[in-house]
Short mmCIF file of C-alpha atoms in Angstrom, two decimals:
data_model
loop_
_atom_site.label_atom_id
_atom_site.label_comp_id
_atom_site.label_asym_id
_atom_site.label_seq_id
_atom_site.Cartn_x
_atom_site.Cartn_y
_atom_site.Cartn_z
CA MET A 1 -5.11 20.19 110.68
CA ALA A 2 -2.99 17.20 109.71
CA ILE A 3 -4.10 15.36 112.85
CA LEU A 4 -7.78 16.10 112.04
CA THR A 5 -7.31 14.77 108.50
CA ILE A 6 -5.75 11.57 109.83
CA LEU A 7 -8.60 11.13 112.33
CA LEU A 8 -11.24 11.61 109.61
CA LEU A 9 -9.45 9.10 107.36
CA PHE A 10 -9.25 6.60 110.25
CA CYS A 11 -12.98 6.99 110.97
CA LYS A 12 -13.85 6.42 107.31
CA LEU A 13 -11.71 3.27 107.20
CA PHE A 14 -13.21 2.07 110.51
CA LEU A 15 -16.77 2.58 109.25
CA PHE A 16 -15.89 0.90 105.95
CA PHE A 17 -14.61 -2.27 107.63
CA CYS A 18 -17.36 -2.28 110.26
CA LYS A 19 -19.94 -2.25 107.48
CA PHE A 20 -18.76 -5.65 106.25
CA SER A 21 -18.06 -7.18 109.63
CA VAL A 22 -21.65 -6.81 110.91
CA ALA A 23 -23.23 -10.26 110.73
CA LYS A 24 -26.43 -10.50 108.70
CA ASP A 25 -28.69 -13.42 107.85
CA THR A 26 -30.38 -12.22 104.64
CA ILE A 27 -29.55 -11.29 101.07
CA THR A 28 -31.84 -9.54 98.57
CA GLN A 29 -31.84 -9.13 94.79
CA PHE A 30 -29.56 -6.12 95.22
CA GLU A 31 -27.09 -7.72 97.68
CA PRO A 32 -25.33 -10.86 96.41
CA LEU A 33 -23.18 -13.01 98.68
CA GLU A 34 -19.57 -12.95 97.50
CA ASP A 35 -16.95 -15.65 98.03
CA ASN A 36 -15.23 -13.93 100.96
CA LYS A 37 -18.43 -13.17 102.91
CA THR A 38 -20.93 -15.20 104.92
CA LEU A 39 -24.44 -15.03 106.31
CA VAL A 40 -24.94 -15.88 110.00
CA SER A 41 -28.28 -16.90 111.52
CA ASN A 42 -29.84 -14.47 113.97
CA ASP A 43 -28.85 -16.50 117.06
CA GLY A 44 -25.35 -17.16 115.72
CA THR A 45 -25.72 -20.95 115.45
CA PHE A 46 -25.36 -21.47 111.68
CA GLU A 47 -23.32 -19.83 108.96
CA LEU A 48 -23.76 -19.85 105.16
CA GLY A 49 -20.80 -19.28 102.89
CA PHE A 50 -18.12 -20.70 100.62
CA PHE A 51 -15.60 -23.25 101.86
CA THR A 52 -12.87 -25.62 100.75
CA PRO A 53 -12.98 -29.15 102.26
CA ALA A 54 -9.90 -30.50 103.99
CA THR A 55 -9.72 -33.27 101.37
CA THR A 56 -9.08 -30.85 98.50
CA SER A 57 -6.85 -27.83 98.02
CA SER A 58 -8.79 -26.00 95.31
CA ASN A 59 -12.44 -27.00 94.95
CA ARG A 60 -14.92 -24.74 96.70
CA TYR A 61 -18.54 -25.24 97.68
CA LEU A 62 -21.49 -23.25 98.97
CA GLY A 63 -22.57 -24.73 102.27
CA ILE A 64 -23.98 -24.31 105.76
CA TRP A 65 -22.00 -25.12 108.91
CA TYR A 66 -22.08 -24.55 112.68
CA ALA A 67 -20.80 -21.04 113.36
CA ASN A 68 -19.86 -21.59 117.01
CA ILE A 69 -17.87 -24.85 116.74
CA PRO A 70 -14.05 -24.53 116.48
CA PHE A 71 -13.63 -26.64 113.36
CA ARG A 72 -16.02 -26.44 110.42
CA THR A 73 -18.80 -29.06 110.52
CA VAL A 74 -20.78 -28.78 107.28
CA VAL A 75 -24.45 -29.80 107.43
CA TRP A 76 -25.61 -28.87 103.92
CA VAL A 77 -23.98 -28.35 100.52
CA ALA A 78 -25.63 -26.73 97.50
CA ASN A 79 -23.28 -27.76 94.69
CA ARG A 80 -21.88 -31.03 96.03
CA ASP A 81 -21.70 -32.58 92.53
CA ILE A 82 -20.33 -29.50 90.74
CA PRO A 83 -17.41 -27.91 92.63
CA ILE A 84 -16.35 -24.30 92.17
CA THR A 85 -12.84 -23.84 90.78
CA ASP A 86 -12.31 -20.10 91.38
CA ASN A 87 -12.72 -17.50 94.13
CA PHE A 88 -15.00 -15.16 92.19
CA THR A 89 -18.27 -17.03 92.48
CA LYS A 90 -21.35 -15.25 93.84
CA LEU A 91 -24.68 -16.34 95.28
CA ARG A 92 -27.38 -13.98 94.09
CA ILE A 93 -31.10 -13.76 93.39
CA ASN A 94 -31.83 -13.52 89.66
CA THR A 95 -34.59 -11.60 87.91
CA GLN A 96 -36.91 -14.64 88.11
CA GLY A 97 -36.59 -14.64 91.90
CA ASN A 98 -34.45 -17.78 92.24
CA LEU A 99 -31.14 -18.28 94.02
CA VAL A 100 -28.32 -18.84 91.53
CA LEU A 101 -24.65 -19.66 92.03
CA VAL A 102 -22.63 -18.09 89.20
CA ASN A 103 -18.89 -18.06 88.47
CA GLN A 104 -16.80 -15.22 87.05
CA ASN A 105 -18.02 -16.07 83.52
CA ASN A 106 -21.62 -15.73 84.75
CA THR A 107 -22.16 -19.47 84.20
CA VAL A 108 -24.83 -20.92 86.47
CA ILE A 109 -23.35 -23.69 88.66
CA TRP A 110 -26.40 -24.28 90.84
CA SER A 111 -29.86 -22.77 91.24
CA THR A 112 -33.19 -23.20 92.99
CA ASN A 113 -36.39 -24.02 91.11
CA ALA A 114 -38.99 -21.99 92.97
CA THR A 115 -42.09 -20.41 91.46
CA THR A 116 -41.93 -16.85 92.75
CA LYS A 117 -44.94 -15.33 90.90
CA GLY A 118 -43.35 -11.92 90.54
CA VAL A 119 -42.89 -11.18 94.25
CA VAL A 120 -39.82 -9.42 95.63
CA VAL A 121 -37.85 -12.21 97.28
CA ALA A 122 -35.10 -12.56 99.88
CA ALA A 123 -32.93 -15.47 101.01
CA GLN A 124 -32.40 -16.01 104.74
CA ILE A 125 -30.42 -18.46 106.88
CA LEU A 126 -32.62 -19.37 109.87
CA ASP A 127 -31.62 -20.32 113.41
CA SER A 128 -32.54 -23.93 112.54
CA GLY A 129 -29.92 -24.08 109.77
CA ASN A 130 -32.58 -23.88 107.06
CA LEU A 131 -31.80 -21.64 104.08
CA VAL A 132 -35.11 -20.29 102.80
CA LEU A 133 -36.25 -18.28 99.81
CA ARG A 134 -39.30 -16.17 100.69
CA ASP A 135 -41.30 -13.09 99.93
CA GLU A 136 -39.28 -10.19 101.35
CA LYS A 137 -42.31 -9.09 103.41
CA ASP A 138 -43.61 -12.53 104.43
CA THR A 139 -41.88 -14.60 107.14
CA ASN A 140 -44.64 -17.22 107.49
CA PRO A 141 -43.00 -20.68 107.11
CA GLU A 142 -46.13 -21.95 105.32
CA ASN A 143 -45.38 -19.53 102.47
CA TYR A 144 -41.68 -20.25 101.90
CA LEU A 145 -40.95 -20.45 98.18
CA TRP A 146 -38.00 -22.82 98.59
CA GLU A 147 -36.01 -24.23 101.52
CA SER A 148 -32.80 -26.23 101.86
CA PHE A 149 -34.47 -28.57 104.39
CA ASP A 150 -36.35 -30.08 101.43
CA TYR A 151 -33.01 -31.03 99.82
CA PRO A 152 -30.80 -32.47 102.60
CA SER A 153 -27.26 -33.69 102.15
CA ASP A 154 -26.02 -36.34 104.61
CA THR A 155 -27.31 -34.54 107.73
CA PHE A 156 -30.80 -34.59 109.24
CA LEU A 157 -31.16 -31.53 111.48
CA PRO A 158 -33.86 -30.92 114.11
CA GLY A 159 -36.92 -29.53 112.34
CA MET A 160 -36.25 -31.27 109.04
CA LYS A 161 -39.07 -33.38 107.60
CA MET A 162 -38.66 -36.84 106.12
CA GLY A 163 -41.64 -38.24 104.26
CA TRP A 164 -43.99 -37.22 101.46
CA ASP A 165 -45.08 -33.65 100.72
CA PHE A 166 -48.17 -33.71 98.47
CA LYS A 167 -47.98 -29.99 97.67
CA LYS A 168 -44.31 -29.97 96.68
CA GLY A 169 -44.23 -33.48 95.23
CA LEU A 170 -41.23 -34.40 97.37
CA ILE A 171 -40.63 -37.86 98.80
CA GLY A 172 -37.94 -39.26 101.09
CA THR A 173 -37.22 -43.01 101.16
CA THR A 174 -34.82 -45.47 102.70
CA GLU A 175 -34.07 -49.11 101.94
CA TYR A 176 -31.04 -50.02 104.02
CA TYR A 177 -32.67 -49.48 107.38
CA ARG A 178 -36.38 -49.23 108.23
CA SER A 179 -37.65 -47.88 111.52
CA GLY A 180 -40.99 -49.65 111.27
CA PRO A 181 -44.35 -47.85 111.43
CA TRP A 182 -45.34 -45.17 113.92
CA ASP A 183 -47.57 -46.74 116.59
CA GLY A 184 -48.78 -43.48 118.10
CA THR A 185 -45.85 -42.92 120.49
CA LYS A 186 -42.73 -44.28 118.79
CA PHE A 187 -41.37 -46.16 115.78
CA VAL A 188 -41.98 -49.87 116.39
CA GLY A 189 -38.61 -50.95 114.97
CA ASN A 190 -36.73 -48.40 117.06
CA PRO A 191 -38.03 -48.45 120.66
CA SER A 192 -35.37 -45.92 121.69
CA SER A 193 -37.07 -43.32 119.46
CA SER A 194 -39.16 -42.51 122.54
CA ASN A 195 -36.74 -40.95 125.04
CA SER A 196 -36.06 -37.86 127.12
CA VAL A 197 -33.45 -36.39 124.75
CA ILE A 198 -35.13 -36.44 121.34
CA ASN A 199 -38.80 -35.82 120.70
CA TYR A 200 -39.96 -37.50 117.46
CA THR A 201 -43.23 -36.43 115.86
CA PHE A 202 -45.21 -38.10 113.09
CA VAL A 203 -47.60 -35.91 111.09
CA SER A 204 -50.23 -37.11 108.62
CA ASP A 205 -52.63 -34.61 107.05
CA LYS A 206 -53.99 -33.37 103.71
CA ASP A 207 -50.59 -31.93 102.78
CA GLY A 208 -48.67 -35.19 103.24
CA TYR A 209 -47.09 -37.28 105.93
CA TYR A 210 -43.67 -36.98 107.47
CA ILE A 211 -41.55 -37.43 110.57
CA THR A 212 -39.57 -34.73 112.28
CA TYR A 213 -37.74 -34.37 115.58
CA SER A 214 -36.65 -31.77 118.10
CA ILE A 215 -34.03 -31.67 120.86
CA ASN A 216 -35.57 -31.23 124.31
CA ASP A 217 -32.43 -29.55 125.69
CA LYS A 218 -32.03 -26.40 123.61
CA SER A 219 -28.42 -25.98 124.75
CA MET A 220 -27.47 -29.34 123.22
CA ILE A 221 -26.02 -29.41 119.70
CA SER A 222 -26.99 -32.71 118.09
CA ARG A 223 -27.50 -33.97 114.54
CA LEU A 224 -28.34 -37.17 112.68
CA VAL A 225 -25.99 -38.18 109.87
CA LEU A 226 -25.69 -40.95 107.31
CA ASN A 227 -22.15 -42.25 107.68
CA GLN A 228 -20.90 -44.79 105.17
CA THR A 229 -17.65 -46.47 106.19
CA LEU A 230 -17.81 -50.27 105.91
CA TYR A 231 -21.59 -50.01 105.53
CA LEU A 232 -24.30 -47.40 105.84
CA ARG A 233 -25.15 -46.19 109.35
CA ARG A 234 -27.42 -43.52 110.76
CA GLN A 235 -25.59 -41.92 113.67
CA ARG A 236 -26.71 -39.33 116.20
CA LEU A 237 -23.75 -37.09 117.01
CA THR A 238 -23.70 -34.72 119.99
CA TRP A 239 -21.14 -31.97 120.50
CA ASN A 240 -19.07 -32.34 123.67
CA ASN A 241 -17.72 -29.00 124.87
CA ASP A 242 -15.24 -30.56 127.30
CA SER A 243 -13.45 -32.70 124.71
CA GLN A 244 -14.29 -30.38 121.79
CA THR A 245 -15.38 -33.38 119.70
CA TRP A 246 -18.52 -34.96 118.26
CA ARG A 247 -19.63 -37.95 120.34
CA VAL A 248 -21.68 -40.83 118.89
CA SER A 249 -24.83 -40.97 121.05
CA SER A 250 -26.59 -43.72 119.10
CA GLN A 251 -26.45 -45.46 115.75
CA LEU A 252 -28.60 -47.61 113.47
CA PRO A 253 -28.52 -50.29 112.32
CA SER A 254 -27.29 -51.51 115.68
CA ASP A 255 -27.50 -55.24 114.86
CA LEU A 256 -28.04 -57.59 111.91
CA CYS A 257 -31.82 -57.55 112.37
CA ASP A 258 -31.84 -53.79 111.82
CA VAL A 259 -30.54 -54.27 108.27
CA TYR A 260 -33.45 -54.07 105.83
CA ASN A 261 -35.13 -57.40 104.97
CA THR A 262 -32.36 -59.61 106.37
CA CYS A 263 -34.56 -62.73 106.41
CA GLY A 264 -36.49 -62.29 103.17
CA ALA A 265 -40.21 -62.75 102.54
CA PHE A 266 -42.21 -64.29 105.42
CA GLY A 267 -39.03 -64.61 107.49
CA ILE A 268 -38.59 -63.17 110.97
CA CYS A 269 -35.33 -61.92 112.44
CA VAL A 270 -34.62 -62.78 116.10
CA VAL A 271 -31.37 -61.18 117.20
CA SER A 272 -31.03 -63.41 120.29
CA GLU A 273 -30.97 -66.62 118.22
CA SER A 274 -28.32 -68.18 116.00
CA PRO A 275 -28.83 -68.00 113.13
CA VAL A 276 -30.92 -64.88 113.48
CA CYS A 277 -33.39 -65.83 110.74
CA LYS A 278 -36.25 -68.30 110.83
CA CYS A 279 -39.53 -68.67 109.01
CA LEU A 280 -42.76 -67.43 110.52
CA ASP A 281 -44.97 -70.22 111.87
CA GLY A 282 -46.79 -71.80 108.94
CA PHE A 283 -43.92 -71.16 106.52
CA LYS A 284 -40.74 -72.98 105.44
CA PRO A 285 -37.51 -71.89 103.68
CA LYS A 286 -37.95 -71.38 99.96
CA ALA A 287 -34.38 -72.56 99.32
CA PRO A 288 -33.34 -74.79 102.28
CA GLN A 289 -29.86 -75.35 100.86
CA ASN A 290 -29.18 -71.60 100.98
CA TRP A 291 -30.44 -71.30 104.55
CA THR A 292 -27.86 -73.85 105.69
CA GLN A 293 -25.24 -71.40 104.34
CA THR A 294 -26.87 -68.46 106.21
CA ASN A 295 -28.17 -66.96 102.96
CA PHE A 296 -31.73 -66.01 103.88
CA HIS A 297 -32.62 -63.49 101.16
CA GLU A 298 -34.96 -65.81 99.22
CA GLY A 299 -37.14 -65.99 102.30
CA CYS A 300 -39.93 -68.45 103.04
CA VAL A 301 -43.08 -69.89 101.48
CA HIS A 302 -46.26 -71.48 102.85
CA ASN A 303 -45.81 -74.97 104.29
CA HIS A 304 -48.80 -76.24 102.34
CA SER A 305 -50.98 -75.07 99.50
CA TRP A 306 -54.21 -73.53 100.71
CA SER A 307 -57.22 -71.76 99.32
CA CYS A 308 -59.03 -68.63 100.41
CA GLY A 309 -62.58 -68.84 101.70
CA GLU A 310 -64.86 -69.48 104.64
CA ASN A 311 -63.62 -72.28 106.92
CA LYS A 312 -60.51 -72.63 104.74
CA ASP A 313 -58.24 -69.96 106.15
CA GLY A 314 -57.91 -67.68 109.15
CA PHE A 315 -55.49 -65.35 110.91
CA GLN A 316 -52.73 -66.26 113.34
CA LYS A 317 -51.66 -63.62 115.87
CA PHE A 318 -47.93 -62.85 116.07
CA SER A 319 -47.03 -60.63 119.03
CA ASN A 320 -44.10 -58.26 119.67
CA VAL A 321 -42.99 -57.80 116.08
CA LYS A 322 -41.96 -54.92 113.85
CA ALA A 323 -44.70 -54.72 111.23
CA PRO A 324 -43.74 -55.53 107.62
CA GLU A 325 -42.52 -53.09 105.01
CA THR A 326 -45.49 -50.98 103.90
CA THR A 327 -44.92 -50.42 100.17
CA ARG A 328 -47.74 -52.83 99.32
CA SER A 329 -50.20 -51.92 102.03
CA TRP A 330 -53.44 -50.03 102.60
CA VAL A 331 -54.18 -47.85 105.64
CA ASN A 332 -57.34 -46.46 107.22
CA ALA A 333 -56.81 -44.57 110.47
CA SER A 334 -60.46 -44.66 111.56
CA MET A 335 -61.21 -48.41 111.39
CA THR A 336 -61.29 -50.78 114.35
CA LEU A 337 -59.34 -54.03 114.53
CA GLU A 338 -62.55 -56.02 113.95
CA GLU A 339 -63.33 -53.97 110.84
CA CYS A 340 -59.74 -54.45 109.72
CA ASN A 341 -60.11 -58.23 110.06
CA LYS A 342 -63.27 -58.15 107.93
CA LYS A 343 -61.63 -55.93 105.30
CA CYS A 344 -58.67 -58.29 104.98
CA ARG A 345 -60.83 -61.43 104.99
CA GLU A 346 -62.90 -60.11 102.08
CA ASN A 347 -59.80 -59.77 99.88
CA CYS A 348 -57.95 -63.00 99.12
CA SER A 349 -54.85 -60.95 98.19
CA CYS A 350 -54.59 -59.66 101.76
CA THR A 351 -51.86 -61.52 103.66
CA ALA A 352 -51.91 -59.71 107.03
CA TYR A 353 -53.44 -56.89 109.04
CA ALA A 354 -52.72 -54.87 112.20
CA ASN A 355 -53.66 -51.75 114.15
CA THR A 356 -51.84 -48.59 113.15
CA ASP A 357 -52.10 -46.88 116.56
CA MET A 358 -51.23 -48.95 119.64
CA ARG A 359 -52.34 -46.40 122.22
CA GLY A 360 -55.13 -47.55 124.53
CA GLU A 361 -56.98 -50.51 123.07
CA GLY A 362 -55.58 -49.81 119.62
CA SER A 363 -57.13 -48.21 116.56
CA GLY A 364 -56.64 -47.79 112.85
CA CYS A 365 -56.11 -50.45 110.20
CA ALA A 366 -53.20 -51.47 108.01
CA ILE A 367 -53.50 -54.42 105.65
CA TRP A 368 -50.70 -55.95 103.59
CA PHE A 369 -50.77 -57.56 100.15
CA GLY A 370 -48.23 -60.05 98.79
CA ASP A 371 -44.97 -60.93 100.55
CA LEU A 372 -44.33 -59.73 104.09
CA LEU A 373 -40.85 -58.18 104.21
CA ASP A 374 -38.54 -56.96 106.98
CA VAL A 375 -40.26 -58.50 110.00
CA ARG A 376 -38.30 -58.79 113.24
CA LEU A 377 -39.04 -59.73 116.83
CA ILE A 378 -39.17 -56.78 119.25
CA PRO A 379 -39.31 -58.38 122.75
CA SER A 380 -40.53 -55.15 124.33
CA GLY A 381 -42.34 -52.50 122.36
CA GLY A 382 -43.42 -54.51 119.30
CA GLN A 383 -46.95 -54.78 117.99
CA ASP A 384 -49.46 -57.52 117.14
CA LEU A 385 -49.61 -58.73 113.53
CA TYR A 386 -52.33 -61.05 112.19
CA ILE A 387 -51.12 -63.25 109.31
CA ARG A 388 -53.36 -65.28 106.99
CA LEU A 389 -52.82 -69.05 107.22
CA ALA A 390 -54.71 -72.23 106.39
CA VAL A 391 -57.16 -73.25 109.12
CA SER A 392 -55.09 -76.36 109.88
CA GLN A 393 -52.10 -74.14 110.73
CA ILE A 394 -53.86 -71.75 113.10
CA ASP A 395 -52.56 -71.82 116.69
CA GLY A 396 -49.44 -73.66 115.59
CA GLN A 397 -50.70 -77.28 115.47
CA GLU A 398 -50.70 -79.17 112.17
CA LEU A 399 -52.89 -82.25 111.83
CA ALA A 400 -53.18 -85.23 109.51
CA VAL A 401 -56.75 -86.25 108.63
CA LYS A 402 -57.47 -89.72 107.22
CA ARG A 403 -60.84 -90.47 105.62
CA LEU A 404 -61.86 -94.14 105.97
CA SER A 405 -63.62 -96.01 103.19
CA GLN A 406 -67.39 -95.60 103.20
CA THR A 407 -67.75 -99.22 101.98
CA SER A 408 -66.18 -100.58 105.16
CA GLY A 409 -68.53 -102.97 106.95
CA GLN A 410 -67.21 -102.01 110.34
CA GLY A 411 -69.94 -100.93 112.73
CA LEU A 412 -70.02 -97.73 114.69
CA LYS A 413 -69.39 -99.41 118.04
CA GLU A 414 -66.43 -101.41 116.72
CA PHE A 415 -64.96 -98.25 115.14
CA LYS A 416 -65.16 -96.31 118.41
CA ASN A 417 -63.57 -99.14 120.40
CA GLU A 418 -60.70 -99.38 117.93
CA VAL A 419 -60.09 -95.64 118.04
CA MET A 420 -60.03 -95.62 121.84
CA LEU A 421 -57.56 -98.50 121.85
CA CYS A 422 -55.25 -96.75 119.37
CA ALA A 423 -55.43 -93.57 121.43
CA LYS A 424 -54.11 -95.41 124.49
CA LEU A 425 -51.01 -96.72 122.69
CA GLN A 426 -47.82 -94.87 123.73
CA HIS A 427 -44.59 -95.28 121.75
CA ARG A 428 -42.06 -92.82 120.37
CA ASN A 429 -42.26 -94.41 116.93
CA LEU A 430 -46.06 -94.12 116.79
CA VAL A 431 -48.04 -90.99 116.06
CA LYS A 432 -50.87 -90.15 118.40
CA VAL A 433 -54.52 -90.40 117.46
CA LEU A 434 -55.84 -87.03 118.59
CA GLY A 435 -59.49 -87.60 117.77
CA PHE A 436 -62.07 -88.76 115.29
CA CYS A 437 -65.20 -87.59 113.55
CA ILE A 438 -68.30 -89.53 112.55
CA ARG A 439 -71.06 -88.05 110.42
CA GLU A 440 -73.49 -90.40 108.68
CA ASP A 441 -71.27 -92.70 106.58
CA GLU A 442 -68.17 -90.45 106.95
CA LYS A 443 -65.49 -91.64 109.39
CA LEU A 444 -62.39 -89.47 109.92
CA LEU A 445 -59.27 -90.15 112.01
CA ILE A 446 -57.19 -87.21 113.23
CA TYR A 447 -53.47 -87.90 113.77
CA GLU A 448 -50.38 -85.92 114.65
CA TYR A 449 -48.89 -84.49 111.49
CA MET A 450 -45.61 -86.09 110.31
CA ALA A 451 -43.63 -83.43 108.46
CA ASN A 452 -41.02 -85.94 107.25
CA LYS A 453 -43.54 -88.62 106.19
CA SER A 454 -44.13 -91.96 107.88
CA LEU A 455 -41.80 -94.95 108.31
CA ASP A 456 -43.58 -97.04 105.66
CA PHE A 457 -42.57 -94.48 103.02
CA PHE A 458 -38.88 -95.16 103.68
CA LEU A 459 -39.34 -98.96 104.04
CA PHE A 460 -41.55 -99.60 101.04
CA GLY A 461 -41.16 -96.46 98.94
#
């Protein structure tokens, strides 16, 4: 009898402990998550629970980490700005259907802000590492009430979206590094975004526009992180089972030209040159004295004043570039390049235009207004950009035009002979006569342009 009693007691204890050791991925309004328990995704990849960072001995946080990696690698934190100072905190679903993090005094430390509309809700940690709040009977991702992927920490996991969600009013931005626009297959400023390891996708529809990515090898554990040491970097880290460490697979910015707007307005960054910054053709440094000290942030301005209108300006083609920053731009995905040219030409505020999709013969239209920022040369994989310049600057040759006096008594034959004679003169201190124009009483001489003025200016002032 005594042995039977002991066996029954052992079975009860066994069942009691087994009940709490079974991994689950969901909590409901009747099952809060306590400090000493965790949720584990269905495939065992991610775990949600409370943790204490190695840098502190007391503060605790609610976070998500990889469940199958020996040392804790946290990918998301709920209360990163408000640490927990006790071990009695719970994560539960309140009567309004939102997740709340409350301490032993029932003070709310963190909460979600979902509109639940009276449905019975549940919170679940997914195999992707996404913590979602949803209708208990509805697993459709389109109907999630709230998800942690919309509020990332320093880690960008596969399946996360970065962009603008019109329905949720969420926007993601970056200013330190810019990938450049999506050209249909890759990001122009990051040619390596098209590779066999990571599959990037750009989506633009009625609900918003965003980028996301997936890992082609499902057995690979990889993540993108923002790592600020000396300066901000975006690193792709891949778990190496042999060394049991995270290995840096790639990082951005990878060079000075990757840093946002290194060369200022109307400047172009060329990483193979020294210094890396120069002005686009048709432009000059706004503050030359600063450029001599490798301070390029004030950028460039037009070489000459010019006016907008027929036969007064045109567009110069610049090939293999990362298109400018798009804050002040307008996009139409259905227009042709010819229609884009016309659209830009009709608006004197338009400074440049380009195709948005480089596949095939190109399609779509993007036009820019105001300063062109963050342009760099991409020797392979860049796109064509058409920049508005004065007619005299198109194709890279600047000319000097001299109008002769209409009261001159020189005859037409004498004028032509003199021009032909001047054209034959060859000397390094003489500018070339490139041509002439005669129309009724108008006589024009066309010379090489002297950017630093002619010798007589220095001799006679």
